């Protein structure tokens, strides 16, 4: 199942080589021997959170990351986001070393952290306000993204008037506002009930198809990882390292019915083998 990488057409940039049309993919993220050791009070030598991680991610790919709690998934994502400094190695986005947060990278966390006294729209344009950007333009763009995530009509609602799923969509709009080429999502639907979560999974696939950005999606759920991704990276317990890299070739567009197919079951079964003893939570 992992052997022959097959990539969907949206990931392929076609280049003409002589008279032959050759498909080649564009690398978006390169991670070379990236490690993380946290300085902590309890461990004078430092706490090794991540063993050296090396991987390449092609532009437009949807990559899920699964691994047990505390294995360093969030650390890895924050390193790619430029929010946590790396202790060794190198991370590049579009050929440039990541040293700080970038404008072309959007981040969505488990909790959207919305200001309760501001409307959904005002929450979304807050970063634009801080960055002293043109607010009329930001509002205009935000309205388009409210539409894209199925929230049009709720721009002037306050967070308390929105369900958990709707609040998370507001967080997604905020991340999309800069038209990111890379969307980093850290267990974004972890706090939602099962039905809202499934609905959000399908919504996310629709948004991804519409924006064609690269997505790095962290989850505790193996079925969620498989349903969404082109590729599932499996991390070991702390200190985390990538122990498997599975290409998911289920046809797209994906649907919830696929969860009941034998092929889907083969992916989830094989991924679960990594967590037989410890479980995922
Ligand atoms: P995950 O997201 O997979 O649950 P994290 O990346 O949050 O894992 O954490 C990985 C390890 O690093 C854990 O042991 C955690 O306690 C530790 N850790 C995370 N952040 C810090 C920090 N700021 N300072 C010290 N240790 C940290
Ligand atoms: Mg985490």
PDB file of C-alpha atoms and ligand atoms in Angstrom:
ATOM      1  CA  UNK A   1       0.000   0.000   0.000  1.00  0.00           C
ATOM      2  CA  UNK A   2       2.914   2.368   0.617  1.00  0.00           C
ATOM      3  CA  UNK A   3       5.041   1.333  -2.319  1.00  0.00           C
ATOM      4  CA  UNK A   4       3.958   3.168  -5.473  1.00  0.00           C
ATOM      5  CA  UNK A   5       3.261   6.818  -4.900  1.00  0.00           C
ATOM      6  CA  UNK A   6       0.325   7.944  -6.992  1.00  0.00           C
ATOM      7  CA  UNK A   7      -0.439  11.618  -6.960  1.00  0.00           C
ATOM      8  CA  UNK A   8      -3.627  13.347  -7.919  1.00  0.00           C
ATOM      9  CA  UNK A   9      -3.634  15.606 -10.946  1.00  0.00           C
ATOM     10  CA  UNK A  10      -3.926  18.749  -8.805  1.00  0.00           C
ATOM     11  CA  UNK A  11      -0.508  18.026  -7.305  1.00  0.00           C
ATOM     12  CA  UNK A  12       1.277  17.732 -10.578  1.00  0.00           C
ATOM     13  CA  UNK A  13       2.970  20.497 -12.449  1.00  0.00           C
ATOM     14  CA  UNK A  14       3.418  19.473 -16.059  1.00  0.00           C
ATOM     15  CA  UNK A  15       6.662  20.343 -17.751  1.00  0.00           C
ATOM     16  CA  UNK A  16       7.568  19.700 -21.365  1.00  0.00           C
ATOM     17  CA  UNK A  17      10.793  17.807 -21.779  1.00  0.00           C
ATOM     18  CA  UNK A  18      11.668  17.581 -25.469  1.00  0.00           C
ATOM     19  CA  UNK A  19       8.507  16.344 -27.085  1.00  0.00           C
ATOM     20  CA  UNK A  20       7.375  14.331 -24.066  1.00  0.00           C
ATOM     21  CA  UNK A  21       4.991  15.670 -21.457  1.00  0.00           C
ATOM     22  CA  UNK A  22       6.432  14.693 -18.089  1.00  0.00           C
ATOM     23  CA  UNK A  23       4.644  15.118 -14.795  1.00  0.00           C
ATOM     24  CA  UNK A  24       6.755  16.514 -11.989  1.00  0.00           C
ATOM     25  CA  UNK A  25       5.698  17.757  -8.588  1.00  0.00           C
ATOM     26  CA  UNK A  26       6.820  20.987  -6.950  1.00  0.00           C
ATOM     27  CA  UNK A  27       8.345  20.697  -3.531  1.00  0.00           C
ATOM     28  CA  UNK A  28       6.753  23.058  -1.028  1.00  0.00           C
ATOM     29  CA  UNK A  29       8.252  22.052   2.318  1.00  0.00           C
ATOM     30  CA  UNK A  30      11.657  20.514   2.972  1.00  0.00           C
ATOM     31  CA  UNK A  31      12.536  19.291   6.453  1.00  0.00           C
ATOM     32  CA  UNK A  32      16.126  18.165   6.977  1.00  0.00           C
ATOM     33  CA  UNK A  33      17.165  16.519  10.220  1.00  0.00           C
ATOM     34  CA  UNK A  34      14.987  18.951  12.185  1.00  0.00           C
ATOM     35  CA  UNK A  35      15.081  18.279  15.930  1.00  0.00           C
ATOM     36  CA  UNK A  36      13.719  19.863  19.073  1.00  0.00           C
ATOM     37  CA  UNK A  37      15.028  19.824  22.617  1.00  0.00           C
ATOM     38  CA  UNK A  38      13.124  21.907  25.155  1.00  0.00           C
ATOM     39  CA  UNK A  39      15.002  23.490  28.030  1.00  0.00           C
ATOM     40  CA  UNK A  40      13.072  22.465  31.141  1.00  0.00           C
ATOM     41  CA  UNK A  41      13.466  22.870  34.884  1.00  0.00           C
ATOM     42  CA  UNK A  42      12.935  19.133  35.449  1.00  0.00           C
ATOM     43  CA  UNK A  43      15.479  17.819  32.947  1.00  0.00           C
ATOM     44  CA  UNK A  44      18.757  19.737  33.135  1.00  0.00           C
ATOM     45  CA  UNK A  45      20.010  18.157  29.891  1.00  0.00           C
ATOM     46  CA  UNK A  46      16.820  19.322  28.159  1.00  0.00           C
ATOM     47  CA  UNK A  47      13.812  17.338  27.034  1.00  0.00           C
ATOM     48  CA  UNK A  48      14.240  15.705  23.634  1.00  0.00           C
ATOM     49  CA  UNK A  49      10.829  16.185  22.009  1.00  0.00           C
ATOM     50  CA  UNK A  50      11.708  15.322  18.410  1.00  0.00           C
ATOM     51  CA  UNK A  51      14.402  13.091  16.971  1.00  0.00           C
ATOM     52  CA  UNK A  52      15.751  14.296  13.607  1.00  0.00           C
ATOM     53  CA  UNK A  53      12.896  14.528  11.114  1.00  0.00           C
ATOM     54  CA  UNK A  54      13.547  14.524   7.397  1.00  0.00           C
ATOM     55  CA  UNK A  55      10.814  14.825   4.787  1.00  0.00           C
ATOM     56  CA  UNK A  56       9.659  16.630   1.681  1.00  0.00           C
ATOM     57  CA  UNK A  57       6.101  17.720   1.001  1.00  0.00           C
ATOM     58  CA  UNK A  58       4.874  18.575  -2.482  1.00  0.00           C
ATOM     59  CA  UNK A  59       2.775  21.644  -3.174  1.00  0.00           C
ATOM     60  CA  UNK A  60      -0.955  21.035  -3.005  1.00  0.00           C
ATOM     61  CA  UNK A  61      -0.677  17.808  -1.016  1.00  0.00           C
ATOM     62  CA  UNK A  62      -2.961  17.066   1.926  1.00  0.00           C
ATOM     63  CA  UNK A  63      -0.757  15.469   4.600  1.00  0.00           C
ATOM     64  CA  UNK A  64      -2.148  14.082   7.863  1.00  0.00           C
ATOM     65  CA  UNK A  65       0.078  13.444  10.881  1.00  0.00           C
ATOM     66  CA  UNK A  66      -0.956  10.917  13.537  1.00  0.00           C
ATOM     67  CA  UNK A  67       0.887   9.943  16.677  1.00  0.00           C
ATOM     68  CA  UNK A  68       0.376   9.395  20.393  1.00  0.00           C
ATOM     69  CA  UNK A  69      -0.138  12.295  22.779  1.00  0.00           C
ATOM     70  CA  UNK A  70       3.090  14.084  23.657  1.00  0.00           C
ATOM     71  CA  UNK A  71       5.050  12.696  20.692  1.00  0.00           C
ATOM     72  CA  UNK A  72       5.813  16.155  19.340  1.00  0.00           C
ATOM     73  CA  UNK A  73       3.123  16.712  16.701  1.00  0.00           C
ATOM     74  CA  UNK A  74       2.320  20.245  17.853  1.00  0.00           C
ATOM     75  CA  UNK A  75       6.013  20.970  18.311  1.00  0.00           C
ATOM     76  CA  UNK A  76       6.658  19.910  14.727  1.00  0.00           C
ATOM     77  CA  UNK A  77       3.806  22.018  13.409  1.00  0.00           C
ATOM     78  CA  UNK A  78       4.917  25.060  15.394  1.00  0.00           C
ATOM     79  CA  UNK A  79       8.431  24.633  14.012  1.00  0.00           C
ATOM     80  CA  UNK A  80       7.087  24.593  10.448  1.00  0.00           C
ATOM     81  CA  UNK A  81       4.965  27.651  11.317  1.00  0.00           C
ATOM     82  CA  UNK A  82       8.048  29.505  12.607  1.00  0.00           C
ATOM     83  CA  UNK A  83       6.417  29.801  16.049  1.00  0.00           C
ATOM     84  CA  UNK A  84       8.919  27.535  17.874  1.00  0.00           C
ATOM     85  CA  UNK A  85      12.650  27.707  17.110  1.00  0.00           C
ATOM     86  CA  UNK A  86      14.209  24.430  16.005  1.00  0.00           C
ATOM     87  CA  UNK A  87      17.165  23.001  17.941  1.00  0.00           C
ATOM     88  CA  UNK A  88      18.930  21.460  14.964  1.00  0.00           C
ATOM     89  CA  UNK A  89      18.543  20.835  11.251  1.00  0.00           C
ATOM     90  CA  UNK A  90      16.639  22.985   8.811  1.00  0.00           C
ATOM     91  CA  UNK A  91      13.091  23.644   7.628  1.00  0.00           C
ATOM     92  CA  UNK A  92      12.440  25.359   4.301  1.00  0.00           C
ATOM     93  CA  UNK A  93       9.237  26.592   2.748  1.00  0.00           C
ATOM     94  CA  UNK A  94       9.483  27.354  -0.978  1.00  0.00           C
ATOM     95  CA  UNK A  95      13.263  27.180  -0.685  1.00  0.00           C
ATOM     96  CA  UNK A  96      13.532  29.735   2.127  1.00  0.00           C
ATOM     97  CA  UNK A  97      14.581  28.769   5.653  1.00  0.00           C
ATOM     98  CA  UNK A  98      11.803  29.205   8.218  1.00  0.00           C
ATOM     99  CA  UNK A  99      12.928  31.518  11.028  1.00  0.00           C
ATOM    100  CA  UNK A 100       9.693  33.310  11.883  1.00  0.00           C
ATOM    101  CA  UNK A 101       5.992  33.166  10.988  1.00  0.00           C
ATOM    102  CA  UNK A 102       5.319  33.781   7.295  1.00  0.00           C
ATOM    103  CA  UNK A 103       2.448  35.607   5.629  1.00  0.00           C
ATOM    104  CA  UNK A 104       1.785  32.738   3.243  1.00  0.00           C
ATOM    105  CA  UNK A 105       1.204  30.226   6.052  1.00  0.00           C
ATOM    106  CA  UNK A 106      -2.126  29.996   7.898  1.00  0.00           C
ATOM    107  CA  UNK A 107      -2.460  28.251  11.259  1.00  0.00           C
ATOM    108  CA  UNK A 108      -5.595  26.735  12.817  1.00  0.00           C
ATOM    109  CA  UNK A 109      -5.471  25.437  16.394  1.00  0.00           C
ATOM    110  CA  UNK A 110      -7.878  23.189  18.276  1.00  0.00           C
ATOM    111  CA  UNK A 111      -9.568  26.166  19.857  1.00  0.00           C
ATOM    112  CA  UNK A 112     -10.123  29.156  17.559  1.00  0.00           C
ATOM    113  CA  UNK A 113      -9.569  31.720  20.413  1.00  0.00           C
ATOM    114  CA  UNK A 114     -12.106  34.338  19.393  1.00  0.00           C
ATOM    115  CA  UNK A 115     -12.629  37.579  21.311  1.00  0.00           C
ATOM    116  CA  UNK A 116     -16.154  37.304  22.776  1.00  0.00           C
ATOM    117  CA  UNK A 117     -16.893  41.019  22.462  1.00  0.00           C
ATOM    118  CA  UNK A 118     -16.090  41.153  18.755  1.00  0.00           C
ATOM    119  CA  UNK A 119     -18.256  39.856  15.914  1.00  0.00           C
ATOM    120  CA  UNK A 120     -17.098  36.941  13.801  1.00  0.00           C
ATOM    121  CA  UNK A 121     -16.056  39.296  11.007  1.00  0.00           C
ATOM    122  CA  UNK A 122     -14.168  41.638  13.337  1.00  0.00           C
ATOM    123  CA  UNK A 123     -12.380  38.653  14.908  1.00  0.00           C
ATOM    124  CA  UNK A 124     -11.296  37.511  11.476  1.00  0.00           C
ATOM    125  CA  UNK A 125      -9.859  40.857  10.406  1.00  0.00           C
ATOM    126  CA  UNK A 126      -8.083  41.478  13.727  1.00  0.00           C
ATOM    127  CA  UNK A 127      -4.659  40.341  12.424  1.00  0.00           C
ATOM    128  CA  UNK A 128      -5.136  42.640   9.403  1.00  0.00           C
ATOM    129  CA  UNK A 129      -5.934  45.470  11.813  1.00  0.00           C
ATOM    130  CA  UNK A 130      -2.750  44.790  13.824  1.00  0.00           C
ATOM    131  CA  UNK A 131      -0.746  44.649  10.600  1.00  0.00           C
ATOM    132  CA  UNK A 132      -2.282  48.028   9.621  1.00  0.00           C
ATOM    133  CA  UNK A 133      -3.639  46.598   6.382  1.00  0.00           C
ATOM    134  CA  UNK A 134      -6.484  48.054   4.333  1.00  0.00           C
ATOM    135  CA  UNK A 135      -9.497  47.020   6.432  1.00  0.00           C
ATOM    136  CA  UNK A 136     -12.134  47.578   3.767  1.00  0.00           C
ATOM    137  CA  UNK A 137     -10.227  45.154   1.552  1.00  0.00           C
ATOM    138  CA  UNK A 138      -9.785  42.675   4.420  1.00  0.00           C
ATOM    139  CA  UNK A 139     -13.544  42.777   5.165  1.00  0.00           C
ATOM    140  CA  UNK A 140     -14.336  42.217   1.519  1.00  0.00           C
ATOM    141  CA  UNK A 141     -12.033  39.180   1.350  1.00  0.00           C
ATOM    142  CA  UNK A 142     -13.336  37.885   4.674  1.00  0.00           C
ATOM    143  CA  UNK A 143     -16.901  37.950   3.338  1.00  0.00           C
ATOM    144  CA  UNK A 144     -15.830  35.789   0.405  1.00  0.00           C
ATOM    145  CA  UNK A 145     -14.242  33.279   2.759  1.00  0.00           C
ATOM    146  CA  UNK A 146     -17.302  33.294   5.052  1.00  0.00           C
ATOM    147  CA  UNK A 147     -19.176  32.253   1.962  1.00  0.00           C
ATOM    148  CA  UNK A 148     -16.608  29.565   1.097  1.00  0.00           C
ATOM    149  CA  UNK A 149     -16.780  27.960   4.554  1.00  0.00           C
ATOM    150  CA  UNK A 150     -20.596  28.081   4.574  1.00  0.00           C
ATOM    151  CA  UNK A 151     -20.904  30.879   7.129  1.00  0.00           C
ATOM    152  CA  UNK A 152     -22.320  33.694   5.036  1.00  0.00           C
ATOM    153  CA  UNK A 153     -24.968  35.555   7.016  1.00  0.00           C
ATOM    154  CA  UNK A 154     -23.080  35.035  10.288  1.00  0.00           C
ATOM    155  CA  UNK A 155     -20.486  37.775   9.829  1.00  0.00           C
ATOM    156  CA  UNK A 156     -22.045  39.944  12.518  1.00  0.00           C
ATOM    157  CA  UNK A 157     -22.739  37.121  14.990  1.00  0.00           C
ATOM    158  CA  UNK A 158     -20.823  37.058  18.275  1.00  0.00           C
ATOM    159  CA  UNK A 159     -18.843  33.895  19.152  1.00  0.00           C
ATOM    160  CA  UNK A 160     -21.404  32.907  21.836  1.00  0.00           C
ATOM    161  CA  UNK A 161     -24.068  32.830  19.129  1.00  0.00           C
ATOM    162  CA  UNK A 162     -22.106  30.265  17.096  1.00  0.00           C
ATOM    163  CA  UNK A 163     -21.764  26.486  17.588  1.00  0.00           C
ATOM    164  CA  UNK A 164     -18.335  24.922  18.133  1.00  0.00           C
ATOM    165  CA  UNK A 165     -18.146  23.931  14.485  1.00  0.00           C
ATOM    166  CA  UNK A 166     -19.103  27.427  13.348  1.00  0.00           C
ATOM    167  CA  UNK A 167     -16.498  28.994  15.636  1.00  0.00           C
ATOM    168  CA  UNK A 168     -13.892  26.689  14.171  1.00  0.00           C
ATOM    169  CA  UNK A 169     -14.944  27.797  10.683  1.00  0.00           C
ATOM    170  CA  UNK A 170     -14.357  31.405  11.782  1.00  0.00           C
ATOM    171  CA  UNK A 171     -10.847  30.297  12.818  1.00  0.00           C
ATOM    172  CA  UNK A 172     -10.392  28.774   9.368  1.00  0.00           C
ATOM    173  CA  UNK A 173     -11.533  31.992   7.658  1.00  0.00           C
ATOM    174  CA  UNK A 174      -8.993  33.904   9.764  1.00  0.00           C
ATOM    175  CA  UNK A 175      -6.242  31.510   8.638  1.00  0.00           C
ATOM    176  CA  UNK A 176      -7.323  31.767   4.988  1.00  0.00           C
ATOM    177  CA  UNK A 177      -7.478  35.552   4.893  1.00  0.00           C
ATOM    178  CA  UNK A 178      -3.898  35.973   3.686  1.00  0.00           C
ATOM    179  CA  UNK A 179      -4.557  33.406   0.922  1.00  0.00           C
ATOM    180  CA  UNK A 180      -2.004  31.042   2.461  1.00  0.00           C
ATOM    181  CA  UNK A 181      -0.191  28.553   0.260  1.00  0.00           C
ATOM    182  CA  UNK A 182       0.222  26.362   3.329  1.00  0.00           C
ATOM    183  CA  UNK A 183      -2.435  25.649   5.933  1.00  0.00           C
ATOM    184  CA  UNK A 184      -1.242  24.127   9.231  1.00  0.00           C
ATOM    185  CA  UNK A 185      -4.027  22.577  11.310  1.00  0.00           C
ATOM    186  CA  UNK A 186      -3.414  21.204  14.824  1.00  0.00           C
ATOM    187  CA  UNK A 187      -6.304  18.909  15.799  1.00  0.00           C
ATOM    188  CA  UNK A 188      -8.753  21.532  14.534  1.00  0.00           C
ATOM    189  CA  UNK A 189     -11.854  19.387  15.007  1.00  0.00           C
ATOM    190  CA  UNK A 190     -10.770  17.600  18.188  1.00  0.00           C
ATOM    191  CA  UNK A 191     -13.289  19.437  20.347  1.00  0.00           C
ATOM    192  CA  UNK A 192     -16.276  18.784  18.079  1.00  0.00           C
ATOM    193  CA  UNK A 193     -18.879  16.046  18.410  1.00  0.00           C
ATOM    194  CA  UNK A 194     -18.610  13.158  15.942  1.00  0.00           C
ATOM    195  CA  UNK A 195     -21.258  14.423  13.514  1.00  0.00           C
ATOM    196  CA  UNK A 196     -19.982  17.995  13.372  1.00  0.00           C
ATOM    197  CA  UNK A 197     -16.523  16.587  12.902  1.00  0.00           C
ATOM    198  CA  UNK A 198     -17.515  14.513   9.880  1.00  0.00           C
ATOM    199  CA  UNK A 199     -19.283  17.495   8.403  1.00  0.00           C
ATOM    200  CA  UNK A 200     -16.227  19.683   8.946  1.00  0.00           C
ATOM    201  CA  UNK A 201     -14.015  17.037   7.329  1.00  0.00           C
ATOM    202  CA  UNK A 202     -16.040  17.241   4.137  1.00  0.00           C
ATOM    203  CA  UNK A 203     -16.131  21.043   4.329  1.00  0.00           C
ATOM    204  CA  UNK A 204     -12.382  21.127   4.712  1.00  0.00           C
ATOM    205  CA  UNK A 205     -11.916  18.964   1.623  1.00  0.00           C
ATOM    206  CA  UNK A 206     -14.145  21.336  -0.309  1.00  0.00           C
ATOM    207  CA  UNK A 207     -12.175  24.367   0.940  1.00  0.00           C
ATOM    208  CA  UNK A 208      -8.912  22.638   0.109  1.00  0.00           C
ATOM    209  CA  UNK A 209     -10.112  21.881  -3.423  1.00  0.00           C
ATOM    210  CA  UNK A 210     -11.153  25.513  -3.852  1.00  0.00           C
ATOM    211  CA  UNK A 211      -7.907  27.007  -2.544  1.00  0.00           C
ATOM    212  CA  UNK A 212      -5.440  24.305  -3.716  1.00  0.00           C
ATOM    213  CA  UNK A 213      -3.136  25.022  -0.796  1.00  0.00           C
ATOM    214  CA  UNK A 214      -0.870  22.469   0.877  1.00  0.00           C
ATOM    215  CA  UNK A 215      -2.344  21.199   4.160  1.00  0.00           C
ATOM    216  CA  UNK A 216      -0.537  19.717   7.161  1.00  0.00           C
ATOM    217  CA  UNK A 217      -3.264  18.284   9.370  1.00  0.00           C
ATOM    218  CA  UNK A 218      -2.602  16.870  12.848  1.00  0.00           C
ATOM    219  CA  UNK A 219      -5.161  14.497  14.299  1.00  0.00           C
ATOM    220  CA  UNK A 220      -5.654  11.797  16.908  1.00  0.00           C
ATOM    221  CA  UNK A 221      -8.124  10.039  14.646  1.00  0.00           C
ATOM    222  CA  UNK A 222      -6.819   7.462  12.168  1.00  0.00           C
ATOM    223  CA  UNK A 223     -10.079   7.392  10.114  1.00  0.00           C
ATOM    224  CA  UNK A 224     -10.036  11.197   9.911  1.00  0.00           C
ATOM    225  CA  UNK A 225      -6.392  11.115   8.787  1.00  0.00           C
ATOM    226  CA  UNK A 226      -7.175   8.586   6.037  1.00  0.00           C
ATOM    227  CA  UNK A 227     -10.409  10.226   4.880  1.00  0.00           C
ATOM    228  CA  UNK A 228      -8.686  13.560   4.284  1.00  0.00           C
ATOM    229  CA  UNK A 229      -5.154  12.858   3.211  1.00  0.00           C
ATOM    230  CA  UNK A 230      -3.041  12.048   0.192  1.00  0.00           C
ATOM    231  CA  UNK A 231      -0.384  10.973   2.639  1.00  0.00           C
ATOM    232  CA  UNK A 232      -0.409   9.964   6.318  1.00  0.00           C
ATOM    233  CA  UNK A 233       2.746  10.402   8.393  1.00  0.00           C
ATOM    234  CA  UNK A 234       2.925   8.261  11.529  1.00  0.00           C
ATOM    235  CA  UNK A 235       4.956   9.422  14.517  1.00  0.00           C
ATOM    236  CA  UNK A 236       6.341   7.261  17.319  1.00  0.00           C
ATOM    237  CA  UNK A 237       5.977   8.107  21.007  1.00  0.00           C
ATOM    238  CA  UNK A 238       8.304  10.755  22.457  1.00  0.00           C
ATOM    239  CA  UNK A 239      10.915  11.504  21.359  1.00  0.00           C
ATOM    240  CA  UNK A 240       8.893  11.561  18.181  1.00  0.00           C
ATOM    241  CA  UNK A 241      10.143  10.464  14.808  1.00  0.00           C
ATOM    242  CA  UNK A 242       8.380   9.529  11.599  1.00  0.00           C
ATOM    243  CA  UNK A 243       7.999   5.765  11.542  1.00  0.00           C
ATOM    244  CA  UNK A 244       5.693   5.399   8.548  1.00  0.00           C
ATOM    245  CA  UNK A 245       4.676   7.404   5.509  1.00  0.00           C
ATOM    246  CA  UNK A 246       1.583   6.015   3.796  1.00  0.00           C
ATOM    247  CA  UNK A 247       0.292   7.172   0.423  1.00  0.00           C
ATOM    248  CA  UNK A 248      -3.545   7.166   0.435  1.00  0.00           C
ATOM    249  CA  UNK A 249      -4.826   6.488  -3.050  1.00  0.00           C
ATOM    250  CA  UNK A 250      -8.566   6.418  -2.307  1.00  0.00           C
ATOM    251  CA  UNK A 251     -10.387   8.209  -5.144  1.00  0.00           C
ATOM    252  CA  UNK A 252     -11.410  11.842  -4.804  1.00  0.00           C
ATOM    253  CA  UNK A 253     -13.724  13.545  -4.177  1.00  0.00           C
ATOM    254  CA  UNK A 254     -13.912  11.644  -0.908  1.00  0.00           C
ATOM    255  CA  UNK A 255     -17.181  10.866   0.815  1.00  0.00           C
ATOM    256  CA  UNK A 256     -18.225   9.412   4.166  1.00  0.00           C
ATOM    257  CA  UNK A 257     -19.417   6.254   2.392  1.00  0.00           C
ATOM    258  CA  UNK A 258     -15.783   5.426   1.671  1.00  0.00           C
ATOM    259  CA  UNK A 259     -15.225   4.850   5.389  1.00  0.00           C
ATOM    260  CA  UNK A 260     -17.199   1.610   5.062  1.00  0.00           C
ATOM    261  CA  UNK A 261     -15.166   0.215   2.172  1.00  0.00           C
ATOM    262  CA  UNK A 262     -12.669  -2.622   2.511  1.00  0.00           C
ATOM    263  CA  UNK A 263      -9.942  -0.435   1.037  1.00  0.00           C
ATOM    264  CA  UNK A 264     -10.468   2.228   3.712  1.00  0.00           C
ATOM    265  CA  UNK A 265     -10.409  -0.495   6.354  1.00  0.00           C
ATOM    266  CA  UNK A 266      -7.079  -1.764   5.075  1.00  0.00           C
ATOM    267  CA  UNK A 267      -5.539   1.698   5.559  1.00  0.00           C
ATOM    268  CA  UNK A 268      -6.889   2.156   9.078  1.00  0.00           C
ATOM    269  CA  UNK A 269      -5.953  -1.410  10.076  1.00  0.00           C
ATOM    270  CA  UNK A 270      -2.397  -1.027   8.861  1.00  0.00           C
ATOM    271  CA  UNK A 271      -1.983   2.380  10.563  1.00  0.00           C
ATOM    272  CA  UNK A 272      -3.429   1.046  13.844  1.00  0.00           C
ATOM    273  CA  UNK A 273      -0.689  -1.596  13.981  1.00  0.00           C
ATOM    274  CA  UNK A 274       1.698   1.172  15.011  1.00  0.00           C
ATOM    275  CA  UNK A 275      -0.340   1.924  18.129  1.00  0.00           C
ATOM    276  CA  UNK A 276      -1.356  -1.576  19.182  1.00  0.00           C
ATOM    277  CA  UNK A 277       0.310  -1.414  22.573  1.00  0.00           C
ATOM    278  CA  UNK A 278      -0.009   2.245  23.527  1.00  0.00           C
ATOM    279  CA  UNK A 279      -3.149   3.450  21.730  1.00  0.00           C
ATOM    280  CA  UNK A 280      -3.399   6.941  20.335  1.00  0.00           C
ATOM    281  CA  UNK A 281      -4.665   8.976  23.296  1.00  0.00           C
TER     282      UNK A 281
HETATM  283  P1  LIG B   1       1.777  16.446  20.902  1.00  0.00           P
HETATM  284  O1  LIG B   1       1.254  17.621  20.165  1.00  0.00           O
HETATM  285  O2  LIG B   1       2.166  15.306  20.014  1.00  0.00           O
HETATM  286  O3  LIG B   1       0.831  15.977  21.972  1.00  0.00           O
HETATM  287  P2  LIG B   1       3.770  18.318  21.913  1.00  0.00           P
HETATM  288  O4  LIG B   1       4.502  18.776  20.712  1.00  0.00           O
HETATM  289  O5  LIG B   1       2.763  19.232  22.480  1.00  0.00           O
HETATM  290  O6  LIG B   1       3.137  16.864  21.635  1.00  0.00           O
HETATM  291  O7  LIG B   1       4.823  17.984  23.064  1.00  0.00           O
HETATM  292  C1  LIG B   1       5.910  17.094  22.864  1.00  0.00           C
HETATM  293  C2  LIG B   1       6.711  16.996  24.145  1.00  0.00           C
HETATM  294  O8  LIG B   1       7.362  18.235  24.394  1.00  0.00           O
HETATM  295  C3  LIG B   1       5.867  16.701  25.378  1.00  0.00           C
HETATM  296  O9  LIG B   1       6.608  15.862  26.222  1.00  0.00           O
HETATM  297  C4  LIG B   1       5.674  18.075  26.005  1.00  0.00           C
HETATM  298  O10 LIG B   1       5.531  17.967  27.395  1.00  0.00           O
HETATM  299  C5  LIG B   1       6.964  18.775  25.635  1.00  0.00           C
HETATM  300  N1  LIG B   1       6.767  20.205  25.480  1.00  0.00           N
HETATM  301  C6  LIG B   1       5.919  20.803  24.602  1.00  0.00           C
HETATM  302  N2  LIG B   1       6.022  22.148  24.676  1.00  0.00           N
HETATM  303  C7  LIG B   1       6.962  22.400  25.625  1.00  0.00           C
HETATM  304  C8  LIG B   1       7.539  23.594  26.171  1.00  0.00           C
HETATM  305  N3  LIG B   1       7.164  24.814  25.718  1.00  0.00           N
HETATM  306  N4  LIG B   1       8.469  23.464  27.140  1.00  0.00           N
HETATM  307  C9  LIG B   1       8.873  22.250  27.556  1.00  0.00           C
HETATM  308  N5  LIG B   1       8.403  21.091  27.100  1.00  0.00           N
HETATM  309  C10 LIG B   1       7.448  21.145  26.131  1.00  0.00           C
HETATM  310 MG1  LIG B   2      -0.572  18.636  20.308  1.00  0.00          MG
END
